[in-house]
Coordinates of C-alpha atoms and ligand atoms in Angstrom, one line a residue:
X1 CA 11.1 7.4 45.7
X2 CA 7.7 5.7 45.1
X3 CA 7.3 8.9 42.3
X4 CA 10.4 8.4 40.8
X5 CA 9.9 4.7 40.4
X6 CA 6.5 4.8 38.9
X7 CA 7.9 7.5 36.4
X8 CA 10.6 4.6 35.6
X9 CA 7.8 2.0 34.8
X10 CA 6.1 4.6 32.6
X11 CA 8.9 5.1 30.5
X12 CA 9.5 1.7 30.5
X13 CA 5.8 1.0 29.1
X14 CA 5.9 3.6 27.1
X15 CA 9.3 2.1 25.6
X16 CA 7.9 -0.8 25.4
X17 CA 4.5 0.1 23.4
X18 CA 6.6 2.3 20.8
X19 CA 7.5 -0.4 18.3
X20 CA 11.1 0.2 17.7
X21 CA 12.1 -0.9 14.0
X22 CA 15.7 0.2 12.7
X23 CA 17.3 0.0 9.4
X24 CA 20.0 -1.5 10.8
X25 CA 18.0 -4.5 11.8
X26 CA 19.3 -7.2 10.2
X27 CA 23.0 -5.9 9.7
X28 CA 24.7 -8.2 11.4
X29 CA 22.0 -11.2 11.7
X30 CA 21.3 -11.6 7.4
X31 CA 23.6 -8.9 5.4
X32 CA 22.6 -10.2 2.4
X33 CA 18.7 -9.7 3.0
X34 CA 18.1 -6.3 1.8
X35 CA 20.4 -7.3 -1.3
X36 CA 18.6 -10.1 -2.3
X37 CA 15.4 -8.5 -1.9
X38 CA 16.7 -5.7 -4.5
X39 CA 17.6 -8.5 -7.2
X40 CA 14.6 -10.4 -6.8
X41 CA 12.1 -7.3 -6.8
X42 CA 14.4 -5.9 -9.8
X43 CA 14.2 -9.3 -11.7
X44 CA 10.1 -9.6 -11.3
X45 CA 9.3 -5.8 -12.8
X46 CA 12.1 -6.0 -15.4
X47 CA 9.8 -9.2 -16.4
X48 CA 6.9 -7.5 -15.5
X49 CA 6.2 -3.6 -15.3
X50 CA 3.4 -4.2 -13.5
X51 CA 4.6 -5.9 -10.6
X52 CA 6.2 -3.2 -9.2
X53 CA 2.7 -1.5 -8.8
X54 CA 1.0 -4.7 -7.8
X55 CA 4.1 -5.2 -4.3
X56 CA 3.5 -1.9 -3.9
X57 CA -0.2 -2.0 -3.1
X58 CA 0.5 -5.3 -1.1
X59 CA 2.3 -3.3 1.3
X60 CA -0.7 -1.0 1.9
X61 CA -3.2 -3.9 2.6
X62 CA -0.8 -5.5 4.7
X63 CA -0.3 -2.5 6.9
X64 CA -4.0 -1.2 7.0
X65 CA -5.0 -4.4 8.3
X66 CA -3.9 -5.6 12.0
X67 CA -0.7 -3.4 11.1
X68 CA 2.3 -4.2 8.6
X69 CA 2.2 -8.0 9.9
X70 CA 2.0 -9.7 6.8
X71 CA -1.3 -11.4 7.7
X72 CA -2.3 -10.4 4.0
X73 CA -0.5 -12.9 2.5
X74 CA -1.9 -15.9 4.9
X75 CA -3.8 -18.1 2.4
X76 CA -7.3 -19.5 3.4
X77 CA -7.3 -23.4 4.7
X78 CA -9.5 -25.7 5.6
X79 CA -9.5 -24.3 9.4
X80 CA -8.7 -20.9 8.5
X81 CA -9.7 -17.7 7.0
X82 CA -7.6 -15.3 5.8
X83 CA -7.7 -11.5 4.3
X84 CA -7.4 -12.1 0.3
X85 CA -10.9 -12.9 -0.2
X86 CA -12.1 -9.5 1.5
X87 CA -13.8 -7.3 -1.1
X88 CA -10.6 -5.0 -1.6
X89 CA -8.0 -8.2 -1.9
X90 CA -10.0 -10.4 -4.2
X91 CA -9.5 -10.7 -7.5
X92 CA -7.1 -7.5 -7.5
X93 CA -4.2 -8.2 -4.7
X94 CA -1.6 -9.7 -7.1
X95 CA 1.9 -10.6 -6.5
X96 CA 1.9 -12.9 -3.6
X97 CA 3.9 -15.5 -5.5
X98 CA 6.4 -13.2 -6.4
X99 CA 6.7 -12.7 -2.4
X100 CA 6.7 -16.5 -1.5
X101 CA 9.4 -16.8 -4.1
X102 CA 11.5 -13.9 -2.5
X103 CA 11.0 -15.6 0.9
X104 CA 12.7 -18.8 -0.4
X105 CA 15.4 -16.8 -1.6
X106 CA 16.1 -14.8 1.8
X107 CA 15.3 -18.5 3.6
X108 CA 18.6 -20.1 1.6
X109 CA 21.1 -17.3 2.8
X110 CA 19.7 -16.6 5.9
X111 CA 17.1 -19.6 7.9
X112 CA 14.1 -18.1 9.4
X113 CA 15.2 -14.4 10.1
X114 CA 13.3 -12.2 8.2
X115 CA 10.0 -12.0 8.6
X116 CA 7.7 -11.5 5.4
X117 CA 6.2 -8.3 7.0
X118 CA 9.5 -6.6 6.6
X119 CA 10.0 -8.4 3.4
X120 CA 7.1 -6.9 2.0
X121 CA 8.3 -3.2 3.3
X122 CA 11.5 -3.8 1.5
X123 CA 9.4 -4.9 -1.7
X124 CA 7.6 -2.1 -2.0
X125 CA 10.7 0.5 -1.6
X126 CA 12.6 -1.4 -3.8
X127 CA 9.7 -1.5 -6.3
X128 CA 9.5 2.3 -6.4
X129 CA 12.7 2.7 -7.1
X130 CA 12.8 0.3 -10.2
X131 CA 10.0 2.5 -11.5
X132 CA 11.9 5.2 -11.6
X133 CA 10.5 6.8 -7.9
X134 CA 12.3 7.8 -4.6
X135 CA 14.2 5.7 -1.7
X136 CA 14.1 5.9 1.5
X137 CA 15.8 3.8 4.6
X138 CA 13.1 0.9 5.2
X139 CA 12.8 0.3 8.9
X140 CA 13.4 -3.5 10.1
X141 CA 12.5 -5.7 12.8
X142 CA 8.7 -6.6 12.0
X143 CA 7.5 -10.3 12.9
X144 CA 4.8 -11.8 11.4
X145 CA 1.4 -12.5 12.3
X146 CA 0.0 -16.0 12.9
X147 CA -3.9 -14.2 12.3
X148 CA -5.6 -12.4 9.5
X149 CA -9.0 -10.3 10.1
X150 CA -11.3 -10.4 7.3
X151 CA -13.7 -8.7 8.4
X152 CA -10.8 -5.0 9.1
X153 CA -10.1 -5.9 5.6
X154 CA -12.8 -5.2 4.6
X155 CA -13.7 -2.5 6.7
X156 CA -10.6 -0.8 7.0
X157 CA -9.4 -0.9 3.6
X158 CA -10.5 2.1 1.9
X159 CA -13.0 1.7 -1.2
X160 CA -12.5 4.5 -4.8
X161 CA -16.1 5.2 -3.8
X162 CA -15.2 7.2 -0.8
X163 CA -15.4 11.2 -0.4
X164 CA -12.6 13.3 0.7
X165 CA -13.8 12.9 4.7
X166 CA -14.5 9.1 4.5
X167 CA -10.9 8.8 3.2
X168 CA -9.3 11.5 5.5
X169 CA -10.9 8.9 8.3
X170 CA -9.8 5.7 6.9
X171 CA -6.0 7.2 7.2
X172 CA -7.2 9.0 10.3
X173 CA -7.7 5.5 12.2
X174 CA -4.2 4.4 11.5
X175 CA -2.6 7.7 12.7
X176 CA -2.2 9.2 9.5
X177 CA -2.8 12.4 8.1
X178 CA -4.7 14.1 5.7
X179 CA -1.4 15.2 3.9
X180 CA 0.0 11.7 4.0
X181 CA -3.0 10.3 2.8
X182 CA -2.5 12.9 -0.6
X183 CA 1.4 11.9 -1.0
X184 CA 0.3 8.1 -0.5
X185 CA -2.5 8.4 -3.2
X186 CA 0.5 9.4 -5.2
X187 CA 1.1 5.2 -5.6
X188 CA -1.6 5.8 -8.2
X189 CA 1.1 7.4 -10.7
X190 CA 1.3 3.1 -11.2
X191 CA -0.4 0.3 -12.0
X192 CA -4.0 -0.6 -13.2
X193 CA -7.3 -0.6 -12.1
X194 CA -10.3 -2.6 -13.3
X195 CA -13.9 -0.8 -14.5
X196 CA -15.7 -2.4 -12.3
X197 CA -13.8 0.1 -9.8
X198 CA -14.1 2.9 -11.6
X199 CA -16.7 2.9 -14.0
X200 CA -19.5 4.9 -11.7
X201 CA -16.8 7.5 -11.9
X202 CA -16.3 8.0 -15.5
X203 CA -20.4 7.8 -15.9
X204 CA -22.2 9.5 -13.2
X205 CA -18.9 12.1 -11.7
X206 CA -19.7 15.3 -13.0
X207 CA -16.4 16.3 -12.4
X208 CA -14.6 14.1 -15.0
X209 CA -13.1 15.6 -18.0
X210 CA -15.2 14.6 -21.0
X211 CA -12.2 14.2 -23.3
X212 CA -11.0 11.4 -20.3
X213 CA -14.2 9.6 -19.7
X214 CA -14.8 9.0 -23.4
X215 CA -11.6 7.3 -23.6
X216 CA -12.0 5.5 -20.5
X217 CA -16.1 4.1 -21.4
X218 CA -14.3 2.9 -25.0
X219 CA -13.2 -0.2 -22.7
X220 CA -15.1 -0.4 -19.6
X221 CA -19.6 -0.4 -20.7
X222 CA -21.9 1.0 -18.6
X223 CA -23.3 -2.1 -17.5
X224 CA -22.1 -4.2 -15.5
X225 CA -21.1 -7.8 -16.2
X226 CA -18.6 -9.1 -18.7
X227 CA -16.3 -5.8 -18.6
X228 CA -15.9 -5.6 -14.8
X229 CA -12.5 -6.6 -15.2
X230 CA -11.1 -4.7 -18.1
X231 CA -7.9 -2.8 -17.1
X232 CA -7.1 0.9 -17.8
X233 CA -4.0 2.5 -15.6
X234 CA -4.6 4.6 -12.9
X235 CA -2.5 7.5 -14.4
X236 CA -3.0 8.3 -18.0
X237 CA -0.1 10.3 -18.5
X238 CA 3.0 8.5 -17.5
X239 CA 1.3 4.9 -17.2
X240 CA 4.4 2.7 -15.6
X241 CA 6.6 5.9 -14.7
X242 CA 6.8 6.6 -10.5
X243 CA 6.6 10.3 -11.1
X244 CA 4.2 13.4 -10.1
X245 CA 2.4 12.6 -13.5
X246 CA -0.7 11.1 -11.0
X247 CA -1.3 14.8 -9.8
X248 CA -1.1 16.8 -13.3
X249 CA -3.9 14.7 -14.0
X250 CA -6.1 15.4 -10.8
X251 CA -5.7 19.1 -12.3
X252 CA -7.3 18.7 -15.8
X253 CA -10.0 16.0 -14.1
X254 CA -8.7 12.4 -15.3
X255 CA -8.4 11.2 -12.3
X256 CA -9.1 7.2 -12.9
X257 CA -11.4 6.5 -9.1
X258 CA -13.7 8.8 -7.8
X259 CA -11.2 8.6 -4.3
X260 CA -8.3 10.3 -6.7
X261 CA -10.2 13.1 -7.9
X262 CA -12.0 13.7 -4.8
X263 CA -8.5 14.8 -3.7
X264 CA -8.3 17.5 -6.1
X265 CA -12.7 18.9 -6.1
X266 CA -12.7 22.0 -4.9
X267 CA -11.8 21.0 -0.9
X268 CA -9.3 21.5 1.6
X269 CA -6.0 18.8 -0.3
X270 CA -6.4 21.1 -3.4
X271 CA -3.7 22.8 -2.4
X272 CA -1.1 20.3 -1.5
X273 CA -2.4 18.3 -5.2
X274 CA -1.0 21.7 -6.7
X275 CA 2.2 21.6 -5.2
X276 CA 2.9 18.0 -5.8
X277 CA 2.0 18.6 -9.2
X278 CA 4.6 21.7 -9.8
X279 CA 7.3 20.3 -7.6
X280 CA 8.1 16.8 -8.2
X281 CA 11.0 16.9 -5.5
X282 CA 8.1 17.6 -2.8
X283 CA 6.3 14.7 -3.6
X284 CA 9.7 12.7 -4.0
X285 CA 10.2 13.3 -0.4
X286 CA 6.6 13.6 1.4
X287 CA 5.7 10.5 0.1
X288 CA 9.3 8.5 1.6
X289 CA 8.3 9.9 4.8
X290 CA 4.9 9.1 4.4
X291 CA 5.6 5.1 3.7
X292 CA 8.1 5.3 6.6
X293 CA 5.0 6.2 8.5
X294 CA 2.5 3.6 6.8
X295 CA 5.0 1.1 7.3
X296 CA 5.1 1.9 11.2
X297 CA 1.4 0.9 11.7
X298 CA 1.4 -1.2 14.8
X299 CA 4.4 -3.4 13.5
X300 CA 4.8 -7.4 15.9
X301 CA 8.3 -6.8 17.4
X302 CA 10.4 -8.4 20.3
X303 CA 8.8 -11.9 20.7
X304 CA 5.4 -11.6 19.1
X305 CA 3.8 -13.0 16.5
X306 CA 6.6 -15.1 15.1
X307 CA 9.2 -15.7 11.3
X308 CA 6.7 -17.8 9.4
X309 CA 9.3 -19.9 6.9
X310 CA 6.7 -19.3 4.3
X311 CA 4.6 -16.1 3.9
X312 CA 1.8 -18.0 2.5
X313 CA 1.3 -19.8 5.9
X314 CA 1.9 -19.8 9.3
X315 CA 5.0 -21.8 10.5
Ligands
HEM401 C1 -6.5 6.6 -0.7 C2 -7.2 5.5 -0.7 C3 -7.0 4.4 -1.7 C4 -8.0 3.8 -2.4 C5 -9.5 4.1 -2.3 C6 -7.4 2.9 -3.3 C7 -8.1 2.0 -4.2 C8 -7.5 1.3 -5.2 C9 -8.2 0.5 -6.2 C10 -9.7 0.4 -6.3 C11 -7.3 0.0 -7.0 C12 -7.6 -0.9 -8.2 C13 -7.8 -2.3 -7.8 C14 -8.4 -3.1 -8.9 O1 -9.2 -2.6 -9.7 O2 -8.0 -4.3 -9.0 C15 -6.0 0.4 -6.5 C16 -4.8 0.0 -7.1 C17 -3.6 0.3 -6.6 N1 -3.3 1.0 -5.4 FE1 -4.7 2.0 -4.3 N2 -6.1 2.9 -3.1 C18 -5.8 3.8 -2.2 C19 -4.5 4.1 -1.6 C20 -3.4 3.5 -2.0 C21 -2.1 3.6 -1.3 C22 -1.9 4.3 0.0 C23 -1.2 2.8 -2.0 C24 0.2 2.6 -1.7 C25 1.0 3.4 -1.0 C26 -1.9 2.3 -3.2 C27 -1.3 1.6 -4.2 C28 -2.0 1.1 -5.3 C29 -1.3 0.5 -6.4 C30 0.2 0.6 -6.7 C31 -2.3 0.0 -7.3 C32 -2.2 -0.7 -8.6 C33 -2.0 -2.2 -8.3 C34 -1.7 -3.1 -9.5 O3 -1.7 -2.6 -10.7 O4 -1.6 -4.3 -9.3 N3 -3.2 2.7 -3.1 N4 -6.2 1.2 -5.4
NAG402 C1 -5.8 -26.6 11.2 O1 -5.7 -27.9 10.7 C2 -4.3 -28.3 10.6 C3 -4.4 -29.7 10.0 O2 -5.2 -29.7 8.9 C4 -3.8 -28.4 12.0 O3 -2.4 -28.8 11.9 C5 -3.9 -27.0 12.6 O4 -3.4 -27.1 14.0 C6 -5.3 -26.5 12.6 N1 -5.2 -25.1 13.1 C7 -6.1 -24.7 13.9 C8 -6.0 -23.3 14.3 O5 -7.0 -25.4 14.4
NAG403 C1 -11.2 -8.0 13.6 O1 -11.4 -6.7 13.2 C2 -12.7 -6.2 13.7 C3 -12.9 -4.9 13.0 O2 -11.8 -4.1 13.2 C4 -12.6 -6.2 15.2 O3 -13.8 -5.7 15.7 C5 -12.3 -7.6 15.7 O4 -12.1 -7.5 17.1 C6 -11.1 -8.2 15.1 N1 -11.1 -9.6 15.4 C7 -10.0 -10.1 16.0 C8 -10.1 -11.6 16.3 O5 -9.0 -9.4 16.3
NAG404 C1 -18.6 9.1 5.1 O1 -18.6 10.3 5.8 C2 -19.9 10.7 6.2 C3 -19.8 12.0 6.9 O2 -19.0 12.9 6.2 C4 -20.6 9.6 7.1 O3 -21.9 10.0 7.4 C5 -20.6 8.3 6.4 O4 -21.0 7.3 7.3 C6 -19.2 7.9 5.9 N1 -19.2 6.7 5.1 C7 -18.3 5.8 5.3 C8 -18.5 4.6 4.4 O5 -17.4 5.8 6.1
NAG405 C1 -25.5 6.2 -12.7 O1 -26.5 6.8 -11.9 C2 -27.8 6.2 -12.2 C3 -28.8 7.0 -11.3 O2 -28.5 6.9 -10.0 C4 -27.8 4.7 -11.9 O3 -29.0 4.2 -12.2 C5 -26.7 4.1 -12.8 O4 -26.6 2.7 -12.5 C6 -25.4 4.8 -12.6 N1 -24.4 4.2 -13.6 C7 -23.2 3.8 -13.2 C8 -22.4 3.3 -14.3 O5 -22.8 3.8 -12.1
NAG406 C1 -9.3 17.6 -20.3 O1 -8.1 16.9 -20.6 C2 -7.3 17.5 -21.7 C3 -6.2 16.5 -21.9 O2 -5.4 16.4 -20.8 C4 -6.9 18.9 -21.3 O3 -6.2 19.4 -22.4 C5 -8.1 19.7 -21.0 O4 -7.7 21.0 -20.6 C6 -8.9 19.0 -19.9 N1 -10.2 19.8 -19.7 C7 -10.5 20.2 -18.5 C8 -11.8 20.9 -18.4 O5 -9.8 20.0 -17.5
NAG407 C1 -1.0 -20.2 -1.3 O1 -1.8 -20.0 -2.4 C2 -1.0 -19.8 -3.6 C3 -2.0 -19.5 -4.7 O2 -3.0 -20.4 -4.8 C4 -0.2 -21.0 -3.9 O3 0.6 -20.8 -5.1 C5 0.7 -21.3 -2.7 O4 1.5 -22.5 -2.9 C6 -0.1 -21.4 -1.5 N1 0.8 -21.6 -0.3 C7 0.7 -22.6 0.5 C8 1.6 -22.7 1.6 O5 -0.1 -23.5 0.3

């Protein structure tokens, strides 16, 4: 009796620590969330390519930090300090506008229901797809924060300077694995970067392709200083294109950060860079589950945390 009892509480605790987030979670509470998500996400990368790149990466910091939470889009007051003036988030994150807008939107058809964790989860799917990538079934029922943690931003954020192991860790501490952490590194078929980020790369790597670096040091000097912020995209080939283009280039070196090419140098993800770059339909599919899995990072459910009313600040 006592044994069987004490086996009921453990399953209850163990119920109870497994986050449960469903697709279904806002079916019959706010239908017309994931639909006005869609529009909104649509309309803000049909006016902007880059956008889509720029909600996808939100995503990612949001979810390597306390969990997919949104405490990355908590702005800094007087009395508090948020996460977008960590090293990773400032003067790079873009987009949170674009998500405070979407919030209002969700707000008129639907009063304080979805929270802006799961907002940002939907953002980045739908996002993907607009570029021309995969869907998947986004899982529903995060809450939202009322903290941010600067200083796991800036710790557990990972930096392009990192090797293969340091990166392997960095996914490592929020349960991922090595191969997710190659399909994820796929978001790089997207978006930009700025020199400052990878101009030690292109100068000092010595496994850059020539042909690549020359291109890449025609905008972004040696020194730095005025040039930090000069833009080049992260993949070369198929610049605003969700495709397998990211990996093709890890082949021939032109990888954009050192962290991309140290993916494909030689080590143990060689491999796996070789089949996403033959089979597009593996990385189609290994990186959907893999987001399902980012997006699972210790998600607020039940009662905690709370549905701010605007993602910019706690309610
Ligand atoms: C593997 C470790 C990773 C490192 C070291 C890394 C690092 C970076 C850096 C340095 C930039 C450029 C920021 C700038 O110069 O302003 C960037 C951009 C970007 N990252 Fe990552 N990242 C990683 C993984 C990821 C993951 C897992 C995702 C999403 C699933 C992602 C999505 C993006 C996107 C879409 C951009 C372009 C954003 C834009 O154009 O606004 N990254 N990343
Ligand atoms: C921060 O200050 C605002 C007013 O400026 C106040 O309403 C709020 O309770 C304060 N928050 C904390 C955590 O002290
Ligand atoms: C913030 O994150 C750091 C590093 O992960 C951790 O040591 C600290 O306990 C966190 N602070 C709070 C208030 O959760
Ligand atoms: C990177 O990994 C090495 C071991 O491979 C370790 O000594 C070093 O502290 C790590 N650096 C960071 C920034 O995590
Ligand atoms: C390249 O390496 C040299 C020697 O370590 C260093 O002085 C220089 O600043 C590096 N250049 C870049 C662009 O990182
Ligand atoms: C350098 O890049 C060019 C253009 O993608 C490619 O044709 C060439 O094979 C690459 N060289 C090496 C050594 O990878
Ligand atoms: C947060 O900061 C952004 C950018 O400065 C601003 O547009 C937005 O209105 C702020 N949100 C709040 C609640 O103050």
């Amino acid at each position: 009796m006592a044994s069987s009892l004490s086996v009921l509480v453990l399953l209850c605790l163990a119920t109870a620590a497994k986050a449960q987030l469903s697709p279904n979670f806002y079916s019959r509470s706010c239908p017309r969330a994931l639909a006005t998500i869609k529009a909104a996400v649509t309309a803000a990368v049909a006016q902007e390519t880059r956008m889509g790149a720029s909600l996808l990466r939100l995503h990612f910091h949001d979810c390597f930090v306390q969990g997919c939470d949104a405490s990355v889009l908590l702005n800094d007051t007087a009395n508090f300090t948020g996460e977008q003036t960590a090293f990773p988030n400032a003067g790079s994150i873009r987009g949170l506008n674009v998500i405070d807008n979407i919030k209002a939107q969700v707000e008129a058809v639907c009063k304080q229901t979805v929270s802006c964790a799961d907002i940002l989860a939907v953002a980045a799917r739908d996002s993907v797809v607009a570029l021309g990538g995969p869907s998947w079934r986004v899982l529903l029922g995060r809450r939202d924060s009322t903290t941010a943690n600067i200083s796991q931003a800036n710790s557990d954020l990972p930096a392009p300077s990192l090797d293969l192991a340091n990166l392997t860790a960095a996914f490592a501490k929020k349960s991922l694995s090595r191969s997710d952490m190659v399909a994820l590194s796929g978001a790089h078929t997207i978006g930009q970067a700025q020199c400052q980020n990878f101009r030690a790369h292109i100068y000092n790597d010595t496994n850059v392709n020539s042909t690549f670096a020359t291109l890449r040091k025609a905008n972004c000097p040696a020194a730095s200083g005025s040039g930090d912020g000069n833009l080049a995209p992260l993949d070369v080939t198929t610049p605003t294109a969700f495709d397998n283009a990211y990996y093709g280039n890890l082949l021939v070196q032109s990888g954009l950060l050192h962290s991309d090419q140290q993916l494909f140098n030689g080590g143990p993800t060689d491999r796996l860079v070789r089949t996403y770059a033959s089979t597009p339909r593996r990385f189609n599919r290994d990186f959907a589950l893999a987001m399902v899995r980012m997006g699972n990072i210790s998600p607020l459910t039940g009662t905690q945390g709370q549905i701010r009313l605007t993602c910019s600040k706690v309610n």
